[in-house]
PDB file of C-alpha atoms in Angstrom:
ATOM      1  CA  MET A   1       0.000   0.000   0.000  1.00  0.00           C
ATOM      2  CA  ALA A   2       1.348   3.431  -0.947  1.00  0.00           C
ATOM      3  CA  LYS A   3       2.328   5.623   1.957  1.00  0.00           C
ATOM      4  CA  THR A   4       0.745   9.026   2.515  1.00  0.00           C
ATOM      5  CA  PRO A   5       3.129  11.994   2.366  1.00  0.00           C
ATOM      6  CA  LEU A   6       2.728  13.705   5.753  1.00  0.00           C
ATOM      7  CA  LEU A   7       4.063  17.037   6.978  1.00  0.00           C
ATOM      8  CA  LEU A   8       4.102  17.478  10.779  1.00  0.00           C
ATOM      9  CA  VAL A   9       4.667  21.131  11.720  1.00  0.00           C
ATOM     10  CA  PRO A  10       6.017  21.798  15.248  1.00  0.00           C
ATOM     11  CA  GLY A  11       4.972  24.684  17.458  1.00  0.00           C
ATOM     12  CA  LEU A  12       6.758  27.444  19.343  1.00  0.00           C
ATOM     13  CA  LEU A  13       9.853  26.170  21.188  1.00  0.00           C
ATOM     14  CA  CYS A  14       9.235  22.748  19.689  1.00  0.00           C
ATOM     15  CA  SER A  15      11.890  20.701  17.923  1.00  0.00           C
ATOM     16  CA  PRO A  16      11.137  17.483  16.010  1.00  0.00           C
ATOM     17  CA  ARG A  17      10.999  15.751  19.427  1.00  0.00           C
ATOM     18  CA  LEU A  18       7.411  16.998  19.554  1.00  0.00           C
ATOM     19  CA  TYR A  19       6.408  14.356  17.010  1.00  0.00           C
ATOM     20  CA  ALA A  20       8.864  11.553  17.824  1.00  0.00           C
ATOM     21  CA  PRO A  21       6.081   9.175  18.974  1.00  0.00           C
ATOM     22  CA  GLN A  22       4.088   9.853  15.803  1.00  0.00           C
ATOM     23  CA  VAL A  23       7.072   9.395  13.485  1.00  0.00           C
ATOM     24  CA  ALA A  24       7.637   5.971  15.016  1.00  0.00           C
ATOM     25  CA  ALA A  25       3.991   4.912  15.076  1.00  0.00           C
ATOM     26  CA  LEU A  26       3.016   6.139  11.610  1.00  0.00           C
ATOM     27  CA  ALA A  27       6.147   5.107   9.704  1.00  0.00           C
ATOM     28  CA  ASP A  28       4.401   2.082   8.164  1.00  0.00           C
ATOM     29  CA  ARG A  29       1.709   4.213   6.529  1.00  0.00           C
ATOM     30  CA  ALA A  30       3.213   7.676   5.977  1.00  0.00           C
ATOM     31  CA  ASP A  31       6.300   9.288   4.478  1.00  0.00           C
ATOM     32  CA  ILE A  32       6.892  11.855   7.205  1.00  0.00           C
ATOM     33  CA  VAL A  33       8.748  15.150   7.252  1.00  0.00           C
ATOM     34  CA  VAL A  34       9.056  17.255  10.417  1.00  0.00           C
ATOM     35  CA  PRO A  35      10.508  20.712   9.705  1.00  0.00           C
ATOM     36  CA  ASP A  36      13.367  21.586  12.057  1.00  0.00           C
ATOM     37  CA  TRP A  37      13.348  25.267  13.019  1.00  0.00           C
ATOM     38  CA  ARG A  38      17.090  25.075  13.732  1.00  0.00           C
ATOM     39  CA  ARG A  39      17.742  24.520  10.025  1.00  0.00           C
ATOM     40  CA  ALA A  40      15.633  27.452   8.840  1.00  0.00           C
ATOM     41  CA  PRO A  41      17.031  30.921   8.129  1.00  0.00           C
ATOM     42  CA  LEU A  42      16.106  33.263  10.977  1.00  0.00           C
ATOM     43  CA  ALA A  43      14.606  35.572   8.346  1.00  0.00           C
ATOM     44  CA  ILE A  44      11.612  33.251   7.889  1.00  0.00           C
ATOM     45  CA  TRP A  45      10.225  34.694  11.123  1.00  0.00           C
ATOM     46  CA  ASN A  46       9.980  38.199   9.640  1.00  0.00           C
ATOM     47  CA  ASN A  47       6.400  37.546   8.501  1.00  0.00           C
ATOM     48  CA  TRP A  48       3.812  34.785   8.196  1.00  0.00           C
ATOM     49  CA  GLU A  49       4.131  34.530   4.421  1.00  0.00           C
ATOM     50  CA  ASP A  50       7.862  33.766   4.561  1.00  0.00           C
ATOM     51  CA  ALA A  51       7.430  31.291   7.417  1.00  0.00           C
ATOM     52  CA  GLY A  52       4.635  29.525   5.554  1.00  0.00           C
ATOM     53  CA  ARG A  53       6.652  29.349   2.333  1.00  0.00           C
ATOM     54  CA  TRP A  54       9.633  27.817   4.124  1.00  0.00           C
ATOM     55  CA  VAL A  55       7.440  25.163   5.745  1.00  0.00           C
ATOM     56  CA  LEU A  56       5.723  24.463   2.426  1.00  0.00           C
ATOM     57  CA  ASP A  57       9.149  23.923   0.850  1.00  0.00           C
ATOM     58  CA  GLN A  58       9.719  21.074   3.327  1.00  0.00           C
ATOM     59  CA  ALA A  59       6.648  19.162   2.131  1.00  0.00           C
ATOM     60  CA  PRO A  60       7.423  15.539   1.204  1.00  0.00           C
ATOM     61  CA  ALA A  61       5.427  15.614  -2.040  1.00  0.00           C
ATOM     62  CA  GLU A  62       3.324  17.855  -4.263  1.00  0.00           C
ATOM     63  CA  LYS A  63       0.191  16.608  -2.479  1.00  0.00           C
ATOM     64  CA  PHE A  64       0.425  15.829   1.232  1.00  0.00           C
ATOM     65  CA  ALA A  65      -1.438  15.490   4.514  1.00  0.00           C
ATOM     66  CA  LEU A  66      -0.767  18.361   6.914  1.00  0.00           C
ATOM     67  CA  THR A  67      -0.647  18.447  10.705  1.00  0.00           C
ATOM     68  CA  GLY A  68       0.288  21.404  12.889  1.00  0.00           C
ATOM     69  CA  LEU A  69       0.334  21.917  16.654  1.00  0.00           C
ATOM     70  CA  SER A  70      -0.072  25.363  18.260  1.00  0.00           C
ATOM     71  CA  LEU A  71       2.142  27.762  16.262  1.00  0.00           C
ATOM     72  CA  GLY A  72       2.435  24.910  13.782  1.00  0.00           C
ATOM     73  CA  GLY A  73      -1.351  24.936  13.431  1.00  0.00           C
ATOM     74  CA  ILE A  74      -1.315  28.641  12.652  1.00  0.00           C
ATOM     75  CA  LEU A  75       1.351  27.952  10.026  1.00  0.00           C
ATOM     76  CA  ALA A  76      -0.849  25.169   8.659  1.00  0.00           C
ATOM     77  CA  ALA A  77      -3.585  27.771   8.190  1.00  0.00           C
ATOM     78  CA  GLU A  78      -1.069  29.941   6.331  1.00  0.00           C
ATOM     79  CA  ILE A  79      -0.249  26.988   4.074  1.00  0.00           C
ATOM     80  CA  MET A  80      -3.964  26.473   3.435  1.00  0.00           C
ATOM     81  CA  LYS A  81      -4.039  30.063   2.249  1.00  0.00           C
ATOM     82  CA  GLN A  82      -0.948  29.756   0.051  1.00  0.00           C
ATOM     83  CA  ALA A  83      -1.485  26.297  -1.448  1.00  0.00           C
ATOM     84  CA  PRO A  84      -4.854  24.767  -0.514  1.00  0.00           C
ATOM     85  CA  GLY A  85      -4.814  22.439  -3.499  1.00  0.00           C
ATOM     86  CA  ARG A  86      -1.690  20.691  -2.260  1.00  0.00           C
ATOM     87  CA  VAL A  87      -3.181  19.588   1.082  1.00  0.00           C
ATOM     88  CA  SER A  88      -5.100  16.307   0.952  1.00  0.00           C
ATOM     89  CA  ARG A  89      -6.222  16.378   4.592  1.00  0.00           C
ATOM     90  CA  LEU A  90      -5.652  18.611   7.605  1.00  0.00           C
ATOM     91  CA  ALA A  91      -5.167  18.025  11.347  1.00  0.00           C
ATOM     92  CA  LEU A  92      -5.065  21.036  13.681  1.00  0.00           C
ATOM     93  CA  LEU A  93      -3.779  20.178  17.149  1.00  0.00           C
ATOM     94  CA  ASP A  94      -4.124  22.473  20.178  1.00  0.00           C
ATOM     95  CA  THR A  95      -4.053  25.666  18.170  1.00  0.00           C
ATOM     96  CA  VAL A  96      -5.754  29.027  17.757  1.00  0.00           C
ATOM     97  CA  MET A  97      -6.982  31.108  14.831  1.00  0.00           C
ATOM     98  CA  THR A  98      -7.744  34.435  16.551  1.00  0.00           C
ATOM     99  CA  ALA A  99      -5.464  37.474  16.439  1.00  0.00           C
ATOM    100  CA  GLN A 100      -3.648  38.605  19.573  1.00  0.00           C
ATOM    101  CA  THR A 101      -5.123  41.267  21.832  1.00  0.00           C
ATOM    102  CA  GLU A 102      -2.972  44.199  22.921  1.00  0.00           C
ATOM    103  CA  ALA A 103      -2.641  42.645  26.376  1.00  0.00           C
ATOM    104  CA  GLU A 104      -1.531  39.308  24.921  1.00  0.00           C
ATOM    105  CA  GLN A 105       1.024  41.067  22.732  1.00  0.00           C
ATOM    106  CA  ALA A 106       2.410  42.839  25.813  1.00  0.00           C
ATOM    107  CA  VAL A 107       2.871  39.502  27.588  1.00  0.00           C
ATOM    108  CA  ARG A 108       4.798  38.112  24.628  1.00  0.00           C
ATOM    109  CA  ARG A 109       6.997  41.230  24.484  1.00  0.00           C
ATOM    110  CA  GLY A 110       7.717  40.779  28.189  1.00  0.00           C
ATOM    111  CA  ARG A 111       8.830  37.185  27.653  1.00  0.00           C
ATOM    112  CA  ILE A 112      11.066  38.302  24.785  1.00  0.00           C
ATOM    113  CA  ARG A 113      12.714  40.912  27.033  1.00  0.00           C
ATOM    114  CA  MET A 114      13.334  38.294  29.703  1.00  0.00           C
ATOM    115  CA  ALA A 115      14.995  36.009  27.157  1.00  0.00           C
ATOM    116  CA  GLU A 116      17.142  38.881  25.885  1.00  0.00           C
ATOM    117  CA  GLN A 117      18.222  39.698  29.446  1.00  0.00           C
ATOM    118  CA  GLY A 118      19.581  36.230  30.102  1.00  0.00           C
ATOM    119  CA  GLN A 119      16.496  34.852  31.818  1.00  0.00           C
ATOM    120  CA  PHE A 120      15.684  32.150  29.286  1.00  0.00           C
ATOM    121  CA  GLU A 121      15.472  29.471  31.982  1.00  0.00           C
ATOM    122  CA  ILE A 122      12.789  31.498  33.753  1.00  0.00           C
ATOM    123  CA  VAL A 123      10.949  31.829  30.446  1.00  0.00           C
ATOM    124  CA  LEU A 124      11.086  28.052  30.070  1.00  0.00           C
ATOM    125  CA  GLY A 125       9.612  27.684  33.546  1.00  0.00           C
ATOM    126  CA  LEU A 126       6.745  29.947  32.561  1.00  0.00           C
ATOM    127  CA  GLN A 127       6.235  27.928  29.395  1.00  0.00           C
ATOM    128  CA  MET A 128       6.068  24.662  31.339  1.00  0.00           C
ATOM    129  CA  ALA A 129       3.007  26.008  33.155  1.00  0.00           C
ATOM    130  CA  ARG A 130       1.385  26.603  29.755  1.00  0.00           C
ATOM    131  CA  PHE A 131       2.571  23.405  28.094  1.00  0.00           C
ATOM    132  CA  ILE A 132       1.954  20.831  30.834  1.00  0.00           C
ATOM    133  CA  PRO A 133      -0.979  20.585  33.279  1.00  0.00           C
ATOM    134  CA  ALA A 134      -0.033  20.977  36.948  1.00  0.00           C
ATOM    135  CA  TYR A 135      -1.008  17.370  37.683  1.00  0.00           C
ATOM    136  CA  ARG A 136       1.559  16.129  35.124  1.00  0.00           C
ATOM    137  CA  LEU A 137       4.485  18.193  36.434  1.00  0.00           C
ATOM    138  CA  PRO A 138       5.576  15.377  38.814  1.00  0.00           C
ATOM    139  CA  ASP A 139       6.108  13.244  35.669  1.00  0.00           C
ATOM    140  CA  LYS A 140       9.860  13.824  35.489  1.00  0.00           C
ATOM    141  CA  ALA A 141      10.373  11.937  32.231  1.00  0.00           C
ATOM    142  CA  LEU A 142       7.777  14.054  30.445  1.00  0.00           C
ATOM    143  CA  VAL A 143       8.989  17.343  31.902  1.00  0.00           C
ATOM    144  CA  ASP A 144      12.639  16.541  31.135  1.00  0.00           C
ATOM    145  CA  GLU A 145      11.757  15.683  27.530  1.00  0.00           C
ATOM    146  CA  VAL A 146       9.790  18.906  27.042  1.00  0.00           C
ATOM    147  CA  VAL A 147      12.523  21.042  28.621  1.00  0.00           C
ATOM    148  CA  ALA A 148      15.178  19.361  26.466  1.00  0.00           C
ATOM    149  CA  MET A 149      13.062  20.069  23.384  1.00  0.00           C
ATOM    150  CA  CYS A 150      12.707  23.751  24.278  1.00  0.00           C
ATOM    151  CA  ARG A 151      16.416  24.131  24.972  1.00  0.00           C
ATOM    152  CA  GLU A 152      17.169  22.640  21.553  1.00  0.00           C
ATOM    153  CA  ILE A 153      15.310  25.552  19.950  1.00  0.00           C
ATOM    154  CA  GLY A 154      17.169  28.146  22.000  1.00  0.00           C
ATOM    155  CA  VAL A 155      16.854  31.850  22.636  1.00  0.00           C
ATOM    156  CA  GLU A 156      17.260  33.364  19.164  1.00  0.00           C
ATOM    157  CA  ILE A 157      14.626  31.250  17.428  1.00  0.00           C
ATOM    158  CA  TYR A 158      12.306  31.571  20.421  1.00  0.00           C
ATOM    159  CA  LYS A 159      12.431  35.380  20.368  1.00  0.00           C
ATOM    160  CA  ARG A 160      11.563  35.485  16.688  1.00  0.00           C
ATOM    161  CA  GLN A 161       8.770  32.948  17.064  1.00  0.00           C
ATOM    162  CA  GLU A 162       7.253  34.973  19.918  1.00  0.00           C
ATOM    163  CA  ALA A 163       7.480  38.191  17.900  1.00  0.00           C
ATOM    164  CA  LEU A 164       5.719  36.579  14.937  1.00  0.00           C
ATOM    165  CA  ALA A 165       3.062  34.962  17.134  1.00  0.00           C
ATOM    166  CA  ALA A 166       2.291  38.385  18.628  1.00  0.00           C
ATOM    167  CA  VAL A 167       1.236  39.731  15.219  1.00  0.00           C
ATOM    168  CA  ARG A 168      -0.641  36.701  13.946  1.00  0.00           C
ATOM    169  CA  PRO A 169      -3.638  37.552  11.770  1.00  0.00           C
ATOM    170  CA  ASP A 170      -7.201  36.530  12.494  1.00  0.00           C
ATOM    171  CA  ARG A 171      -7.596  33.338  10.459  1.00  0.00           C
ATOM    172  CA  ARG A 172     -11.227  32.707  11.341  1.00  0.00           C
ATOM    173  CA  PRO A 173     -12.625  34.269   8.139  1.00  0.00           C
ATOM    174  CA  ASP A 174     -10.568  31.755   6.123  1.00  0.00           C
ATOM    175  CA  LEU A 175     -11.793  28.640   7.923  1.00  0.00           C
ATOM    176  CA  PRO A 176     -15.122  28.148   6.088  1.00  0.00           C
ATOM    177  CA  GLY A 177     -13.137  27.915   2.829  1.00  0.00           C
ATOM    178  CA  ILE A 178     -11.197  24.813   3.916  1.00  0.00           C
ATOM    179  CA  GLU A 179     -12.501  21.914   1.848  1.00  0.00           C
ATOM    180  CA  CYS A 180     -10.216  18.981   2.638  1.00  0.00           C
ATOM    181  CA  PRO A 181     -11.082  16.427   5.357  1.00  0.00           C
ATOM    182  CA  THR A 182     -10.141  18.060   8.670  1.00  0.00           C
ATOM    183  CA  ILE A 183      -9.850  17.050  12.303  1.00  0.00           C
ATOM    184  CA  VAL A 184      -9.351  19.442  15.208  1.00  0.00           C
ATOM    185  CA  VAL A 185      -7.731  17.911  18.296  1.00  0.00           C
ATOM    186  CA  CYS A 186      -7.352  19.453  21.747  1.00  0.00           C
ATOM    187  CA  GLY A 187      -6.360  18.340  25.218  1.00  0.00           C
ATOM    188  CA  ARG A 188      -9.215  18.852  27.646  1.00  0.00           C
ATOM    189  CA  ASP A 189      -6.914  20.679  30.084  1.00  0.00           C
ATOM    190  CA  ASP A 190      -4.982  22.803  27.572  1.00  0.00           C
ATOM    191  CA  THR A 191      -4.433  26.253  29.128  1.00  0.00           C
ATOM    192  CA  ALA A 192      -2.243  27.659  26.328  1.00  0.00           C
ATOM    193  CA  THR A 193      -4.968  27.244  23.685  1.00  0.00           C
ATOM    194  CA  PRO A 194      -8.121  26.317  25.630  1.00  0.00           C
ATOM    195  CA  LEU A 195     -10.685  23.874  24.272  1.00  0.00           C
ATOM    196  CA  ALA A 196     -13.169  26.655  23.432  1.00  0.00           C
ATOM    197  CA  LEU A 197     -10.776  27.846  20.717  1.00  0.00           C
ATOM    198  CA  SER A 198     -10.698  24.403  19.114  1.00  0.00           C
ATOM    199  CA  GLN A 199     -14.477  24.189  19.336  1.00  0.00           C
ATOM    200  CA  GLU A 200     -14.695  27.486  17.452  1.00  0.00           C
ATOM    201  CA  ILE A 201     -12.304  26.239  14.770  1.00  0.00           C
ATOM    202  CA  ALA A 202     -14.170  22.965  14.280  1.00  0.00           C
ATOM    203  CA  ALA A 203     -17.504  24.761  14.068  1.00  0.00           C
ATOM    204  CA  ALA A 204     -16.163  27.012  11.311  1.00  0.00           C
ATOM    205  CA  ILE A 205     -14.614  24.342   9.042  1.00  0.00           C
ATOM    206  CA  PRO A 206     -17.320  22.513   7.078  1.00  0.00           C
ATOM    207  CA  GLY A 207     -17.488  18.799   7.863  1.00  0.00           C
ATOM    208  CA  SER A 208     -14.609  18.864  10.320  1.00  0.00           C
ATOM    209  CA  GLU A 209     -14.437  16.684  13.424  1.00  0.00           C
ATOM    210  CA  LEU A 210     -13.481  17.812  16.923  1.00  0.00           C
ATOM    211  CA  VAL A 211     -11.614  15.252  19.038  1.00  0.00           C
ATOM    212  CA  VAL A 212     -10.969  15.954  22.735  1.00  0.00           C
ATOM    213  CA  ILE A 213      -8.219  14.056  24.569  1.00  0.00           C
ATOM    214  CA  GLU A 214      -9.049  13.703  28.251  1.00  0.00           C
ATOM    215  CA  GLN A 215      -6.551  14.289  31.064  1.00  0.00           C
ATOM    216  CA  CYS A 216      -4.231  16.117  28.689  1.00  0.00           C
ATOM    217  CA  GLY A 217      -2.832  19.609  28.210  1.00  0.00           C
ATOM    218  CA  HIS A 218      -1.239  21.466  25.298  1.00  0.00           C
ATOM    219  CA  LEU A 219       1.312  18.968  23.991  1.00  0.00           C
ATOM    220  CA  VAL A 220      -1.002  16.102  23.052  1.00  0.00           C
ATOM    221  CA  THR A 221       1.639  14.391  20.917  1.00  0.00           C
ATOM    222  CA  MET A 222       3.992  14.035  23.903  1.00  0.00           C
ATOM    223  CA  GLU A 223       1.539  13.803  26.812  1.00  0.00           C
ATOM    224  CA  LYS A 224      -0.820  11.265  25.255  1.00  0.00           C
ATOM    225  CA  PRO A 225       1.115   9.695  22.383  1.00  0.00           C
ATOM    226  CA  ALA A 226      -0.919   6.485  22.136  1.00  0.00           C
ATOM    227  CA  GLU A 227      -4.227   8.360  21.933  1.00  0.00           C
ATOM    228  CA  THR A 228      -2.828  10.899  19.478  1.00  0.00           C
ATOM    229  CA  ASN A 229      -1.333   8.169  17.304  1.00  0.00           C
ATOM    230  CA  ALA A 230      -4.676   6.366  17.152  1.00  0.00           C
ATOM    231  CA  ILE A 231      -6.451   9.576  16.155  1.00  0.00           C
ATOM    232  CA  LEU A 232      -3.943  10.329  13.402  1.00  0.00           C
ATOM    233  CA  LYS A 233      -4.034   6.757  12.089  1.00  0.00           C
ATOM    234  CA  ARG A 234      -7.787   6.944  11.738  1.00  0.00           C
ATOM    235  CA  TRP A 235      -7.480  10.376  10.081  1.00  0.00           C
ATOM    236  CA  LEU A 236      -4.913   9.104   7.579  1.00  0.00           C
ATOM    237  CA  SER A 237      -7.020   6.095   6.634  1.00  0.00           C
TER     238      SER A 237
END
C-alpha cells in the first residue's frame, strides 16, 4: 500500500521531538517530514508569508497530509491560504486562529525581554506552566523531555517565534473555505490554547471533526502519544 506523504509542523519552542512518537507509530503508513526550526534561516520569522513558504518547501510531495500543533497549526492555516490544493487532509492540534489582543502582545513582548536579558530558563519555567498541566508536572520523564526540546530551539529562534506569534492575523474568516477532510484535536486541560478555541475552529470548518483528549494539556503528541497516534491513524485512513 502506498504511503501518505505527511508534513508534521512543530509549534513554538518545539523541535522534532514533539512528534517523535508519531514518526515511530506512523512510519508504516506515511512518508513523514518534520521541519526543524534550527535549520531554517532566521529571516523566515519576519512575517507569516515567509514562514509559511519555508514550511511548504519542506513538504514531502506535491500533495500531502498536513498536521500542525499550536504555532504549527497557525502555520498550517497559512499553508492552506498559500497552497490549498496541495493539502489532501488537515489536522489542527491544540491551536488558535484568533489574532492577539494588545494585552496578549504585551505579555509576549515581556517574555522576549526576559529572554534577551539572560532569563531564558525562567521563560522556560513559565512555558512549562502553559505546556503541561499541573497534575503532570511530577512526571519527570515528560517534563525533562519537554525542557530538552525547548532548549534545543534556543533563545534566538524563540524570540523570533514569539514576535511573529504576537502579530498573527485573524484566520477565522478563512476557515469556512477549507474543503479537505479536517480534524481538530485538543487536550481537555490545555491552558495555552483552551478547548473553546478548538471548538470554534471545528464549528467554522465545514465537515470537520473535533476530538478531545481527556486528562491532557497542550502537547497532546507528547503527553498522550498512544491516543494521538490512534487519532492520526484513523485520520490518515
